[in-house]
Short mmCIF file of C-alpha atoms in Angstrom, two decimals:
data_model
loop_
_atom_site.label_atom_id
_atom_site.label_comp_id
_atom_site.label_asym_id
_atom_site.label_seq_id
_atom_site.Cartn_x
_atom_site.Cartn_y
_atom_site.Cartn_z
CA UNK A 56 38.71 -33.55 5.62
CA UNK A 57 35.23 -32.88 4.87
CA UNK A 58 34.25 -30.30 6.87
CA UNK A 59 37.38 -27.83 5.20
CA UNK A 60 35.98 -28.56 2.04
CA UNK A 61 32.49 -27.89 3.18
CA UNK A 62 34.03 -24.34 4.24
CA UNK A 63 35.94 -23.92 1.26
CA UNK A 64 32.69 -24.62 -1.00
CA UNK A 65 30.77 -22.67 1.10
CA UNK A 66 32.90 -19.72 0.94
CA UNK A 67 33.67 -20.19 -3.07
CA UNK A 68 29.97 -19.74 -3.70
CA UNK A 69 29.72 -16.84 -1.24
CA UNK A 70 32.18 -15.28 -3.41
CA UNK A 71 30.58 -15.76 -6.52
CA UNK A 72 27.24 -14.80 -5.71
CA UNK A 73 28.90 -11.52 -4.37
CA UNK A 74 30.34 -10.99 -7.80
CA UNK A 75 27.26 -11.75 -9.55
CA UNK A 76 24.99 -9.27 -7.00
CA UNK A 77 28.10 -6.62 -7.68
CA UNK A 78 27.17 -6.82 -11.58
CA UNK A 79 23.21 -7.07 -11.59
CA UNK A 80 22.55 -5.15 -8.77
CA UNK A 81 23.01 -2.13 -10.85
CA UNK A 82 21.25 -3.05 -13.67
CA UNK A 83 18.31 -3.85 -11.33
CA UNK A 84 17.85 -0.35 -9.53
CA UNK A 85 18.59 1.35 -12.75
CA UNK A 86 15.44 -0.33 -14.57
CA UNK A 87 13.46 -0.01 -11.39
CA UNK A 88 13.94 3.76 -11.08
CA UNK A 89 13.50 4.29 -14.47
CA UNK A 90 10.04 2.47 -14.09
CA UNK A 91 9.31 4.55 -11.41
CA UNK A 92 10.58 7.78 -12.94
CA UNK A 93 7.91 7.06 -16.34
CA UNK A 94 5.16 6.04 -14.29
CA UNK A 95 5.34 9.68 -12.38
CA UNK A 96 5.79 11.45 -15.60
CA UNK A 97 2.71 9.53 -16.85
CA UNK A 98 0.72 10.64 -13.76
CA UNK A 99 2.13 14.18 -13.63
CA UNK A 100 0.65 14.29 -17.82
CA UNK A 101 -2.70 13.02 -16.60
CA UNK A 102 -3.19 15.63 -13.97
CA UNK A 103 -1.87 18.51 -15.92
CA UNK A 104 -5.07 20.59 -17.08
CA UNK A 105 -4.97 23.48 -19.54
CA UNK A 106 -5.11 27.23 -17.83
CA UNK A 107 -8.23 28.59 -16.86
CA UNK A 108 -9.72 25.26 -16.64
CA UNK A 109 -12.50 25.19 -13.89
CA UNK A 110 -13.15 21.44 -11.85
CA UNK A 111 -15.55 21.15 -9.61
CA UNK A 112 -16.04 17.58 -7.40
CA UNK A 113 -20.09 17.33 -6.64
CA UNK A 114 -20.12 15.96 -2.74
CA UNK A 115 -23.46 14.89 -2.19
CA UNK A 116 -25.07 15.85 1.07
CA UNK A 117 -24.51 13.32 3.29
CA UNK A 118 -27.52 12.56 6.18
CA UNK A 119 -26.86 13.27 9.60
CA UNK A 120 -26.17 10.09 12.14
CA UNK A 121 -29.35 10.49 14.05
CA UNK A 122 -31.81 12.48 15.05
CA UNK A 123 -31.72 16.00 17.33
CA UNK A 124 -34.92 15.04 18.58
CA UNK A 125 -34.63 11.40 19.88
CA UNK A 126 -31.21 12.14 21.34
CA UNK A 127 -32.59 13.89 24.29
CA UNK A 128 -32.79 17.85 25.96
CA UNK A 129 -29.51 19.62 26.53
CA UNK A 130 -29.39 20.70 30.18
CA UNK A 131 -27.57 23.83 31.15
CA UNK A 132 -25.79 23.88 35.17
CA UNK A 133 -24.09 25.91 37.09
CA UNK A 134 -21.28 24.82 39.68
CA UNK A 135 -22.77 25.47 43.28
CA UNK A 136 -19.73 25.99 45.98
#
């Protein structure tokens, strides 16, 4: 008798959770999509530049890793058959 009662209560709880998710899930998705859309619009507004404006990003020269004099000499060779 206890097992049957446990199964019925479990099925009832699962059914209630299913109904709640069907009612709440669309609202949660709608709010998430609206937040993402607002963030994308804000980011797009920040990236807009007036027509004719020029933007130059300065990149300082990077020092070369290693010194060519310390690496050794290059020896060109030919295969002999």
